[in-house]
Amino acid sequence: MKTKTRHQHTLSPSITAKAVAAVICGLSGLNTVAAQQSDLTNDEIETIEVRGIAASNKQDINNKRFSTGVMDSITAEDIGKLPDVTIADTLQRIPGIQIRRSAGEGSTINVRGMPQVTTLLNGEQFLSAGSITTLQPDFTDVPAALLSGIDVLKSPQADILAGGISGTLDLKTRRPFDLEQGTTFSFTGEATRGSLSEETDPKLVAFAGYNNDKFGIIFTAAYDESTLANYRNGTILTSNEIQNETSRDFNGDGDLNDSYYSQRFYGVMHRETERDRLGLNTTVQYQLSDSLTFTGDIFYTDMDDADRKQGMMVDNARGEIWAYSDNFIPRLDNDRGGQIYTVNDATLEARRVSAYSESLTNDRESTNASLLFEYQGDGPLSGEFRYIHGSAERGHTENVAHGYLTSGAQHGLLRNDGTGATPVNPNGVGPDPVMVDFSRTGEYITLGFEEGFGSDINQYNLVSTYSENNFEEEATLDVARLDGRYEFSTDHLTNVDFGLRASKRDVERETYILVAPFTSGDITADVMWKDSGASLGDTNGDGENSVAGGDLTIGHPNYFSDLPDGWVNQINDFGPGGVGQGFYLIDPKVMDDPMAFQNAIYPGNKRLANPSRTYKVKEQTQSAYFKFNFAGELADMSYTANIGAQYIKTELDMLQNQLGSARPCSLCTASEKTGEKWLSRDYSDFLPSMNFNLNLTEDFILRAGYGKTMTTLDIGKLAGGISVGRTRAGDILAAELGVSPDLLVAVQGTQNGNPDLEPWRATNYNLSAEWYFNESGLLSISAFLMDIESFVESGTVMLGLPDIDGVIRREVPVTTEINGEGGEIKGFEVTYQQAFDFLPEPFDGLGTSLNFTYAPSDSANVDVYGKSLPIQDNSEKSANAVLWYEKGPLQLRLAANYRSDRLDSLSSAMGEGVVPFWTKSTLYYDMYAGYEFAEDMSIYTSISNLTEEKEDIYAQWSDNVITQNIFERRITLGIRTRF
């Protein structure tokens, strides 16, 4: 552990109280006063600079101890050295925080079960390119090496920007005036290798700083590349169905009144994510005069990523019940006098076996600039003015190649080029269905094929390819705020904080598909689903759209053996479980450029806007706040407190596209735009808050907090239109509806944007007791209650939507955003931290940090048995355990993170409610070891996901696992130097 000591003049109690109050109010640029709250008179104050595990933990404890609200923090152990790989991975060590993972890395977080968390940069709003429409960034965008620490503020305070229901994150970068005088340089180099990807990825961090107490400048650069294995077993395309018995008594009970529930698709997926990430931060500080300081910041991030998937997929092509087993499991009664069954071991009669490849790419870039002027004169008035400008843009593409290994004859998918109808893949396996052994009874979901199945490349044909859900979005942010403080010389009221703030955020998104021109007979159209088994319509003029009846299809065969060199690879590695044999698949790397790939198959592609997912939103807010700060003694016990309120007015202008029933293309998801209109609305919120902290003894603090909160709406949930999902009717549904099997019928819909949504609102209560039994020891318990007045949730309603011919034949489920009925999250957190420096050598270098959170919740949703469901993505229980050792040049740390089962999403209606998709409990282990072999030079290694933990997602019943996300172990070797 290394600390730097700065000598200061002796402080009087009144001055100390003012300084502590300034820290509590969170005014940017003020140094942390690590001192007792009422009677600090020491000549020396430590923890100006933090280096090492022990010093970092000690600083975290001090930050918590001298705050005036409920908060936790993480402090970097050195320049560019947060404890974990990503910001989210680091934050999961804090009590009450749960994370979601993207390709195994932490990406987004919940605080006390809620994802509605405002994230600030040095105390103010900023734009993240990965989440332009929300106030919580995708933390994969932001290199952790750019940060010096993170504060998690759990109780509302009037001077903190409102926007988080359960808390606020404040990401903090380094300040030049916090450095030692003179120059400081630091360099870090790392190499990381994954256990499944078997790729070695580099990371470089460079830091340079200068400080002469009048002028200071910092420059930080971080660059890394990563290839992350993220295999997937089970549902490749999430779609489930309940099928009723018709002619087959599938469970052999002698009647035809039962039902079978299953996913429509099962498969195994080789999946890798590549990321190239760059972060730059420059900060300048200048002491303009004895009373005026200037701080300027530029924070830049750029990340390109590609999520590439290739795997085998089986389904029944909307046929009859396809599972054969002696072990069907009755789950609940249906509405036909029978029961609904599932199965865990079965032989599946697959009418389609697909070689599926997909490439999703993102190009993200953001720049945030801040200008801060701080005034601290000799009088009672001080303040600061701040201006922020942010810009961000993101380009996203999706490209799919759907190859067939079966012929298509199994489900009647034919092609006709004028020479007569034949199976769409005449060289494929068929005409009989393919029998596939399916099991989810072991650790991994498995599929079993006959030996040699899929080994002949000549049987594969690229039947369908398309590019949809592409978008380009950009945003700008401008903020101007003025904050002031007026000091009082009274026994209890120490000062009052006040401020005004105005912001403007403009967001624009254009969503598009790629279409190419096709001609069949006398019909010419632009087509998105370039499917060689699809027809543009009644090309033979007999009044019916039927390929079997003579209508022509589009496209042509694209046998894998005829595709360009390098396009097709043979994959034998589908991760743990899998299928145990190899298959031919189109390499998704060649699909990263959708326009080039689509043109190589079918020339003439162009972009076509999809107005149902295209929008513009302008958001303006004006806010004002006041906060009275108190400090003094009550019955010989010192206290601090604050009471205040924040008023926020939000104005929204939304461009909503009006959609018609016609389509500007054929076999596509784009809608006809018939017009547009600007919708305007506004709402106001008055948010009172109060915090009280009582020192029952010098080392024991009791805290209480109250506040109303609201969160800014996700702009993406406000504007857009309704999009309709369609698929080929197939023989079974066609007979039911009285249409051709080749007609594209509506099966589901999505209403993109609800301009009448109200923001999330809640009232929060906090109570905590904290015992600081030594300078590096803490035992605390916190209780909390969030009474959520309203929240936004995804809901499913039944609406009549048109089939491809414009006729509405039935109602289908439509997913949209609605305001829920509210709910509660209440629970408690327990924290224990201690350095065991009282133990005899060599054990005096040991230390630990333990915490546990219990946060049950409820919502208006119920499962298939009518049991109340929690708020989505909230784990009722979560815990962290860190054991560390720091002695001389050696540093060791072992960390564990646990989350209990959490509600992932809501599916279709069944029984008394809906089918919930749950993610099973997870337990992740990480390890770190470092050795300082020379002055200011160290080597280290870290291992993330030590035990290769995976995520199991199940539908309603814990044994009914439908999806597995398999993450790899990653081992890092690094060297760090500082001079």
Coordinates of N, CA, C and O in Angstrom, one line a residue, residues 613-757:
R613 N -39.6 2.0 -37.6 CA -38.6 2.0 -36.6 C -37.7 3.2 -36.8 O -36.5 3.2 -36.4
T614 N -38.2 4.2 -37.5 CA -37.4 5.4 -37.8 C -38.1 6.6 -37.0 O -39.3 6.7 -37.0
Y615 N -37.3 7.4 -36.4 CA -37.9 8.5 -35.6 C -36.9 9.6 -35.4 O -35.6 9.5 -35.6
K616 N -37.4 10.8 -34.9 CA -36.7 11.9 -34.4 C -37.3 12.3 -33.1 O -38.5 12.4 -33.0
V617 N -36.5 12.6 -32.1 CA -37.0 13.1 -30.8 C -36.2 14.2 -30.3 O -34.9 14.1 -30.4
K618 N -36.8 15.3 -29.9 CA -36.1 16.4 -29.3 C -36.6 16.5 -27.8 O -37.8 16.6 -27.6
E619 N -35.6 16.5 -26.9 CA -36.0 16.5 -25.5 C -35.3 17.7 -24.9 O -34.1 17.9 -25.0
Q620 N -36.1 18.5 -24.2 CA -35.5 19.7 -23.4 C -36.0 19.6 -22.0 O -37.1 19.3 -21.7
T621 N -35.0 19.9 -21.1 CA -35.4 19.9 -19.7 C -34.9 21.2 -19.1 O -33.8 21.7 -19.5
Q622 N -35.6 21.7 -18.1 CA -35.2 22.8 -17.3 C -35.4 22.4 -15.8 O -36.5 21.8 -15.5
S623 N -34.4 22.6 -15.0 CA -34.6 22.2 -13.6 C -34.0 23.2 -12.7 O -33.1 24.0 -13.1
A624 N -34.4 23.2 -11.5 CA -33.9 24.0 -10.4 C -33.9 23.2 -9.1 O -34.8 22.3 -8.9
Y625 N -33.0 23.6 -8.2 CA -33.0 22.8 -7.0 C -32.5 23.8 -5.9 O -31.9 24.8 -6.1
F626 N -32.8 23.4 -4.7 CA -32.2 24.0 -3.5 C -32.0 22.9 -2.5 O -32.7 21.9 -2.4
K627 N -31.0 23.0 -1.6 CA -30.7 22.1 -0.6 C -30.1 22.8 0.6 O -29.1 23.4 0.5
F628 N -30.7 22.6 1.8 CA -30.2 23.2 3.0 C -29.4 22.1 3.7 O -29.8 20.9 3.9
N629 N -28.1 22.4 4.1 CA -27.2 21.5 4.7 C -27.0 21.9 6.2 O -26.8 23.1 6.5
F630 N -27.1 20.9 7.0 CA -27.0 21.1 8.5 C -25.9 20.3 9.0 O -25.6 19.2 8.6
A631 N -25.3 20.8 10.1 CA -24.3 20.0 10.9 C -24.3 20.6 12.3 O -24.4 21.8 12.5
G632 N -24.1 19.7 13.3 CA -24.1 20.2 14.6 C -24.1 19.0 15.6 O -23.7 17.9 15.3
E633 N -24.7 19.3 16.8 CA -24.8 18.2 17.8 C -26.2 18.1 18.3 O -26.9 19.1 18.5
L634 N -26.6 16.9 18.6 CA -27.9 16.6 19.2 C -27.6 15.7 20.4 O -27.1 14.5 20.2
A635 N -27.9 16.1 21.6 CA -27.6 15.3 22.8 C -26.2 14.7 22.8 O -26.0 13.5 23.0
D636 N -25.2 15.6 22.6 CA -23.8 15.2 22.6 C -23.4 14.3 21.4 O -22.4 13.6 21.5
M637 N -24.3 14.2 20.4 CA -24.0 13.3 19.3 C -23.9 14.3 18.0 O -24.9 15.0 17.8
S638 N -22.9 14.2 17.3 CA -22.7 15.0 16.1 C -23.6 14.4 15.0 O -23.9 13.2 14.9
Y639 N -24.1 15.3 14.1 CA -24.9 14.9 13.0 C -24.7 15.8 11.8 O -24.1 16.9 11.9
T640 N -25.0 15.3 10.6 CA -25.1 16.1 9.4 C -26.5 15.7 8.8 O -27.0 14.6 8.9
A641 N -27.0 16.7 8.0 CA -28.3 16.4 7.4 C -28.5 17.4 6.2 O -27.8 18.4 6.1
N642 N -29.4 17.0 5.3 CA -29.7 17.9 4.2 C -31.2 17.7 3.9 O -31.7 16.6 4.0
I643 N -31.8 18.7 3.4 CA -33.2 18.7 3.0 C -33.4 19.6 1.8 O -32.8 20.7 1.8
G644 N -34.0 19.2 0.8 CA -34.1 20.0 -0.4 C -35.1 19.4 -1.4 O -35.9 18.5 -1.1
A645 N -35.1 20.0 -2.6 CA -36.1 19.5 -3.6 C -35.5 19.9 -5.0 O -34.7 20.9 -5.1
Q646 N -35.9 19.2 -5.9 CA -35.5 19.5 -7.3 C -36.8 19.5 -8.2 O -37.7 18.6 -8.0
Y647 N -36.9 20.5 -9.0 CA -38.0 20.6 -9.9 C -37.5 20.4 -11.3 O -36.5 21.1 -11.7
I648 N -38.2 19.6 -12.1 CA -37.8 19.3 -13.4 C -39.0 19.4 -14.4 O -40.1 18.8 -14.1
K649 N -38.8 20.1 -15.4 CA -39.8 20.2 -16.5 C -39.2 19.6 -17.7 O -38.1 19.9 -18.1
T650 N -39.9 18.6 -18.3 CA -39.4 17.9 -19.5 C -40.4 18.2 -20.7 O -41.6 18.0 -20.5
E651 N -39.8 18.6 -21.8 CA -40.6 18.8 -23.0 C -40.1 17.9 -24.1 O -38.9 17.8 -24.3
L652 N -41.0 17.3 -24.8 CA -40.7 16.3 -25.8 C -41.4 16.7 -27.1 O -42.6 17.0 -27.1
D653 N -40.6 16.6 -28.2 CA -41.2 16.8 -29.5 C -40.8 15.5 -30.3 O -39.5 15.2 -30.4
M654 N -41.7 14.8 -30.8 CA -41.5 13.5 -31.4 C -42.1 13.4 -32.8 O -43.2 13.7 -33.0
L655 N -41.2 13.0 -33.7 CA -41.7 12.8 -35.1 C -42.1 11.4 -35.3 O -41.3 10.5 -35.2
Q656 N -43.4 11.2 -35.5 CA -43.9 9.9 -35.6 C -44.4 9.6 -37.0 O -45.1 10.4 -37.6
N657 N -43.9 8.5 -37.6 CA -44.3 8.2 -39.0 C -45.7 7.5 -39.0 O -46.0 6.7 -38.1
Q658 N -46.5 7.9 -40.0 CA -47.8 7.3 -40.1 C -47.7 6.2 -41.2 O -47.1 6.4 -42.3
L659 N -48.2 5.0 -40.9 CA -48.0 3.9 -41.8 C -49.3 3.4 -42.5 O -50.3 3.5 -41.9
G660 N -49.1 3.0 -43.7 CA -50.3 2.5 -44.5 C -50.2 1.0 -44.5 O -49.3 0.3 -44.1
S661 N -51.2 0.4 -45.2 CA -51.3 -1.1 -45.3 C -50.5 -1.6 -46.5 O -50.1 -2.8 -46.5
A662 N -50.2 -0.7 -47.5 CA -49.4 -1.2 -48.6 C -47.9 -1.3 -48.2 O -47.5 -0.8 -47.1
R663 N -47.1 -1.9 -49.1 CA -45.7 -2.0 -48.8 C -44.9 -1.5 -49.9 O -45.3 -1.7 -51.1
P664 N -43.8 -0.9 -49.6 CA -42.9 -0.4 -50.7 C -42.0 -1.5 -51.3 O -41.2 -1.2 -52.1
C665 N -42.2 -2.7 -50.8 CA -41.4 -3.9 -51.3 C -42.2 -5.1 -51.1 O -43.3 -5.1 -50.5
S666 N -41.6 -6.2 -51.6 CA -42.3 -7.5 -51.5 C -41.4 -8.4 -50.6 O -40.2 -8.3 -50.6
L667 N -42.1 -9.3 -49.9 CA -41.3 -10.2 -49.0 C -40.4 -9.4 -48.1 O -39.2 -9.7 -48.0
C668 N -40.9 -8.5 -47.3 CA -40.1 -7.6 -46.6 C -40.8 -7.2 -45.3 O -42.0 -7.4 -45.1
T669 N -40.1 -6.5 -44.4 CA -40.6 -6.0 -43.2 C -40.8 -4.5 -43.2 O -41.4 -4.0 -42.2
A670 N -40.5 -3.8 -44.2 CA -40.6 -2.4 -44.3 C -42.1 -2.0 -44.5 O -42.9 -2.8 -45.1
S671 N -42.5 -0.9 -43.9 CA -43.9 -0.4 -44.1 C -44.0 0.7 -45.0 O -43.0 1.4 -45.2
E672 N -45.2 1.0 -45.5 CA -45.4 2.1 -46.3 C -45.6 3.4 -45.4 O -46.3 3.4 -44.5
K673 N -44.8 4.4 -45.8 CA -45.0 5.7 -45.0 C -46.0 6.5 -45.8 O -45.8 6.9 -46.9
T674 N -47.1 6.9 -45.1 CA -48.1 7.7 -45.7 C -48.1 9.1 -45.2 O -48.8 10.0 -45.8
G675 N -47.2 9.4 -44.2 CA -47.1 10.8 -43.7 C -46.3 10.8 -42.4 O -45.8 9.8 -42.0
E676 N -46.2 12.0 -41.9 CA -45.5 12.1 -40.6 C -46.1 13.3 -39.9 O -46.7 14.2 -40.5
K677 N -46.0 13.2 -38.6 CA -46.5 14.4 -37.8 C -45.6 14.5 -36.5 O -45.1 13.5 -36.0
W678 N -45.5 15.7 -36.1 CA -44.8 16.0 -34.8 C -45.8 16.0 -33.7 O -46.8 16.6 -33.7
L679 N -45.4 15.2 -32.7 CA -46.2 15.2 -31.4 C -45.5 15.9 -30.3 O -44.3 15.7 -30.2
S680 N -46.2 16.7 -29.6 CA -45.5 17.4 -28.5 C -46.2 17.1 -27.2 O -47.4 17.0 -27.1
R681 N -45.4 17.0 -26.1 CA -46.0 16.8 -24.8 C -45.0 17.3 -23.8 O -43.8 17.4 -24.1
D682 N -45.4 17.5 -22.6 CA -44.5 17.9 -21.5 C -45.1 17.4 -20.2 O -46.2 17.1 -20.1
Y683 N -44.2 17.2 -19.2 CA -44.6 16.8 -17.9 C -43.6 17.4 -16.9 O -42.4 17.7 -17.3
S684 N -44.0 17.6 -15.7 CA -43.2 18.2 -14.7 C -43.2 17.3 -13.4 O -44.1 16.5 -13.1
D685 N -42.1 17.3 -12.7 CA -41.9 16.5 -11.5 C -41.3 17.4 -10.4 O -40.3 18.2 -10.7
F686 N -41.8 17.3 -9.2 CA -41.3 18.0 -8.0 C -40.8 16.9 -7.1 O -41.6 16.0 -6.7
L687 N -39.5 16.9 -6.8 CA -38.8 15.7 -6.2 C -38.2 16.2 -4.9 O -37.0 16.6 -4.9
P688 N -38.9 16.0 -3.7 CA -38.3 16.4 -2.5 C -37.3 15.3 -2.0 O -37.5 14.1 -2.4
S689 N -36.4 15.6 -1.2 CA -35.4 14.6 -0.6 C -34.9 15.1 0.7 O -34.9 16.3 1.0
M690 N -34.5 14.1 1.5 CA -34.0 14.4 2.9 C -33.0 13.3 3.2 O -33.3 12.1 3.0
N691 N -31.9 13.7 3.9 CA -30.9 12.7 4.4 C -30.5 13.2 5.8 O -30.2 14.4 6.0
F692 N -30.4 12.2 6.7 CA -30.0 12.5 8.1 C -29.0 11.5 8.5 O -29.2 10.3 8.3
N693 N -27.8 12.0 9.1 CA -26.8 11.1 9.5 C -26.4 11.5 10.9 O -26.0 12.6 11.2
L694 N -26.5 10.5 11.8 CA -26.2 10.7 13.2 C -25.1 9.8 13.7 O -25.1 8.6 13.5
N695 N -24.1 10.5 14.3 CA -22.9 9.8 14.9 C -23.3 9.3 16.3 O -23.1 10.1 17.2
L696 N -23.8 8.1 16.4 CA -24.2 7.6 17.8 C -22.9 7.6 18.6 O -23.0 7.8 19.8
T697 N -21.8 7.2 18.1 CA -20.5 7.3 18.7 C -19.5 7.8 17.6 O -19.9 8.1 16.5
E698 N -18.3 7.9 18.0 CA -17.3 8.4 17.0 C -17.2 7.4 15.8 O -16.9 7.9 14.7
D699 N -17.5 6.1 16.0 CA -17.3 5.2 15.0 C -18.6 4.5 14.4 O -18.6 3.7 13.6
F700 N -19.7 5.0 15.0 CA -21.0 4.3 14.6 C -22.0 5.4 14.1 O -22.3 6.4 14.8
I701 N -22.4 5.2 12.8 CA -23.3 6.2 12.2 C -24.6 5.5 11.8 O -24.7 4.4 11.3
L702 N -25.6 6.3 12.1 CA -27.0 5.9 11.7 C -27.5 6.8 10.6 O -27.4 8.1 10.8
R703 N -27.9 6.3 9.5 CA -28.4 7.1 8.4 C -29.8 6.9 8.0 O -30.3 5.7 8.1
A704 N -30.5 7.9 7.6 CA -31.9 7.8 7.1 C -32.1 8.7 5.9 O -31.5 9.8 5.9
G705 N -32.8 8.2 4.9 CA -33.0 9.0 3.7 C -34.4 8.8 3.1 O -35.0 7.7 3.3
Y706 N -34.9 9.8 2.5 CA -36.2 9.8 1.9 C -36.1 10.6 0.6 O -35.4 11.7 0.6
G707 N -36.7 10.2 -0.5 CA -36.7 11.0 -1.7 C -37.6 10.4 -2.7 O -37.9 9.2 -2.8
K708 N -38.2 11.3 -3.5 CA -38.9 10.9 -4.7 C -38.0 10.9 -5.9 O -37.1 11.8 -6.0
T709 N -38.2 10.0 -6.8 CA -37.3 9.8 -7.9 C -38.1 9.6 -9.2 O -39.3 9.2 -9.2
M710 N -37.5 9.9 -10.3 CA -38.1 9.6 -11.6 C -36.9 9.4 -12.6 O -35.8 9.8 -12.3
T711 N -37.2 8.7 -13.7 CA -36.2 8.5 -14.7 C -36.7 8.9 -16.0 O -37.8 8.7 -16.4
T712 N -35.8 9.5 -16.8 CA -36.1 9.9 -18.1 C -36.4 8.7 -19.0 O -35.8 7.7 -18.9
L713 N -37.4 8.9 -19.8 CA -37.9 7.8 -20.7 C -36.8 7.4 -21.7 O -36.1 8.3 -22.2
D714 N -36.7 6.2 -22.0 CA -35.9 5.7 -23.1 C -36.5 6.3 -24.4 O -37.7 5.9 -24.7
I715 N -35.8 7.1 -25.1 CA -36.4 7.8 -26.3 C -36.8 6.7 -27.3 O -37.8 6.9 -28.1
G716 N -36.1 5.6 -27.4 CA -36.5 4.6 -28.3 C -37.9 4.0 -28.1 O -38.5 3.3 -29.0
K717 N -38.5 4.2 -26.9 CA -39.8 3.7 -26.6 C -40.9 4.7 -26.8 O -42.1 4.4 -26.5
L718 N -40.5 5.8 -27.3 CA -41.5 6.9 -27.5 C -42.1 7.0 -28.9 O -43.2 7.4 -29.2
A719 N -41.2 6.8 -29.9 CA -41.6 7.1 -31.3 C -41.4 5.9 -32.2 O -40.6 5.0 -31.9
G720 N -42.0 5.9 -33.3 CA -41.9 4.7 -34.3 C -43.3 4.4 -34.9 O -44.1 5.2 -35.1
G721 N -43.5 3.1 -35.1 CA -44.8 2.7 -35.6 C -45.0 1.2 -35.3 O -44.3 0.6 -34.5
I722 N -45.9 0.6 -36.1 CA -46.2 -0.9 -35.9 C -45.6 -1.6 -37.0 O -45.8 -1.3 -38.2
S723 N -44.8 -2.7 -36.7 CA -44.2 -3.5 -37.7 C -44.9 -4.9 -37.5 O -45.2 -5.3 -36.4
V724 N -45.0 -5.6 -38.7 CA -45.7 -6.9 -38.7 C -44.7 -8.0 -39.1 O -44.0 -7.9 -40.1
G725 N -44.7 -9.0 -38.3 CA -43.9 -10.2 -38.6 C -44.7 -11.2 -39.3 O -45.8 -11.6 -38.8
R726 N -44.2 -11.7 -40.4 CA -44.9 -12.6 -41.3 C -44.0 -13.8 -41.6 O -42.8 -13.7 -41.6
T727 N -44.7 -15.0 -41.8 CA -43.9 -16.1 -42.3 C -44.8 -16.9 -43.2 O -46.1 -16.7 -43.3
R728 N -44.2 -17.8 -43.9 CA -45.0 -18.7 -44.8 C -46.0 -19.5 -44.0 O -45.7 -20.1 -43.0
A729 N -47.2 -19.6 -44.6 CA -48.3 -20.2 -43.8 C -48.0 -21.7 -43.6 O -48.3 -22.3 -42.5
G730 N -47.5 -22.4 -44.6 CA -47.3 -23.8 -44.4 C -48.6 -24.6 -44.6 O -49.7 -24.0 -44.6
D731 N -48.5 -25.9 -44.6 CA -49.7 -26.7 -44.9 C -50.7 -26.7 -43.8 O -51.9 -26.6 -44.1
I732 N -50.3 -26.7 -42.6 CA -51.2 -26.9 -41.5 C -52.0 -25.6 -41.3 O -53.3 -25.6 -41.3
L733 N -51.3 -24.4 -41.1 CA -52.0 -23.1 -41.0 C -52.8 -22.7 -42.2 O -53.8 -22.1 -42.1
A734 N -52.2 -23.1 -43.4 CA -52.9 -22.8 -44.6 C -54.3 -23.4 -44.6 O -55.3 -22.8 -45.0
A735 N -54.4 -24.7 -44.2 CA -55.7 -25.3 -44.2 C -56.6 -24.7 -43.2 O -57.8 -24.6 -43.4
E736 N -56.1 -24.2 -42.0 CA -56.9 -23.6 -41.0 C -57.5 -22.3 -41.5 O -58.6 -21.9 -41.2
L737 N -56.7 -21.5 -42.2 CA -57.1 -20.2 -42.7 C -57.7 -20.2 -44.1 O -58.3 -19.2 -44.5
G738 N -57.6 -21.3 -44.8 CA -58.2 -21.4 -46.1 C -57.4 -20.6 -47.1 O -57.9 -19.9 -48.0
V739 N -56.1 -20.6 -47.0 CA -55.2 -19.9 -47.9 C -54.1 -20.8 -48.5 O -54.0 -22.0 -48.1
S740 N -53.3 -20.3 -49.4 CA -52.2 -21.0 -50.0 C -51.1 -21.2 -48.9 O -50.9 -20.3 -48.1
P741 N -50.5 -22.4 -48.9 CA -49.3 -22.6 -48.0 C -48.2 -21.6 -48.2 O -47.4 -21.4 -47.3
D742 N -48.1 -21.0 -49.4 CA -47.0 -20.1 -49.7 C -47.3 -18.6 -49.3 O -46.5 -17.7 -49.4
L743 N -48.6 -18.4 -48.9 CA -48.9 -17.0 -48.5 C -48.2 -16.6 -47.2 O -48.1 -17.4 -46.2
L744 N -47.6 -15.4 -47.2 CA -47.0 -14.9 -45.9 C -48.0 -14.3 -45.0 O -48.7 -13.3 -45.4
V745 N -48.2 -15.0 -43.9 CA -49.3 -14.6 -43.0 C -48.7 -13.9 -41.8 O -47.6 -14.2 -41.3
A746 N -49.5 -13.0 -41.2 CA -49.0 -12.3 -39.9 C -49.0 -13.3 -38.8 O -50.0 -14.1 -38.6
V747 N -47.9 -13.3 -38.0 CA -47.8 -14.2 -36.9 C -47.5 -13.5 -35.6 O -47.8 -14.0 -34.5
Q748 N -47.0 -12.2 -35.7 CA -46.8 -11.4 -34.6 C -46.5 -10.0 -35.0 O -46.4 -9.7 -36.2
G749 N -46.5 -9.1 -34.1 CA -46.3 -7.7 -34.4 C -45.6 -7.0 -33.3 O -45.5 -7.5 -32.1
T750 N -45.0 -5.9 -33.6 CA -44.3 -5.0 -32.6 C -44.7 -3.6 -32.8 O -44.6 -3.1 -33.9
Q751 N -45.2 -3.0 -31.8 CA -45.5 -1.5 -31.9 C -44.3 -0.8 -31.3 O -44.0 -0.9 -30.2
N752 N -43.7 -0.1 -32.2 CA -42.4 0.5 -31.9 C -42.7 2.0 -31.5 O -42.7 2.8 -32.3
G753 N -42.8 2.2 -30.2 CA -43.0 3.6 -29.8 C -44.4 3.8 -29.3 O -45.4 3.6 -30.0
N754 N -44.4 4.3 -28.1 CA -45.7 4.7 -27.5 C -45.5 6.2 -26.9 O -44.9 6.3 -25.9
P755 N -45.9 7.2 -27.7 CA -45.7 8.6 -27.3 C -46.4 9.0 -26.0 O -46.0 10.0 -25.4
D756 N -47.3 8.2 -25.5 CA -48.0 8.6 -24.3 C -47.5 7.9 -23.0 O -48.1 8.0 -22.0
L757 N -46.4 7.2 -23.1 CA -45.8 6.6 -21.9 C -45.4 7.7 -20.9 O -44.9 8.8 -21.2

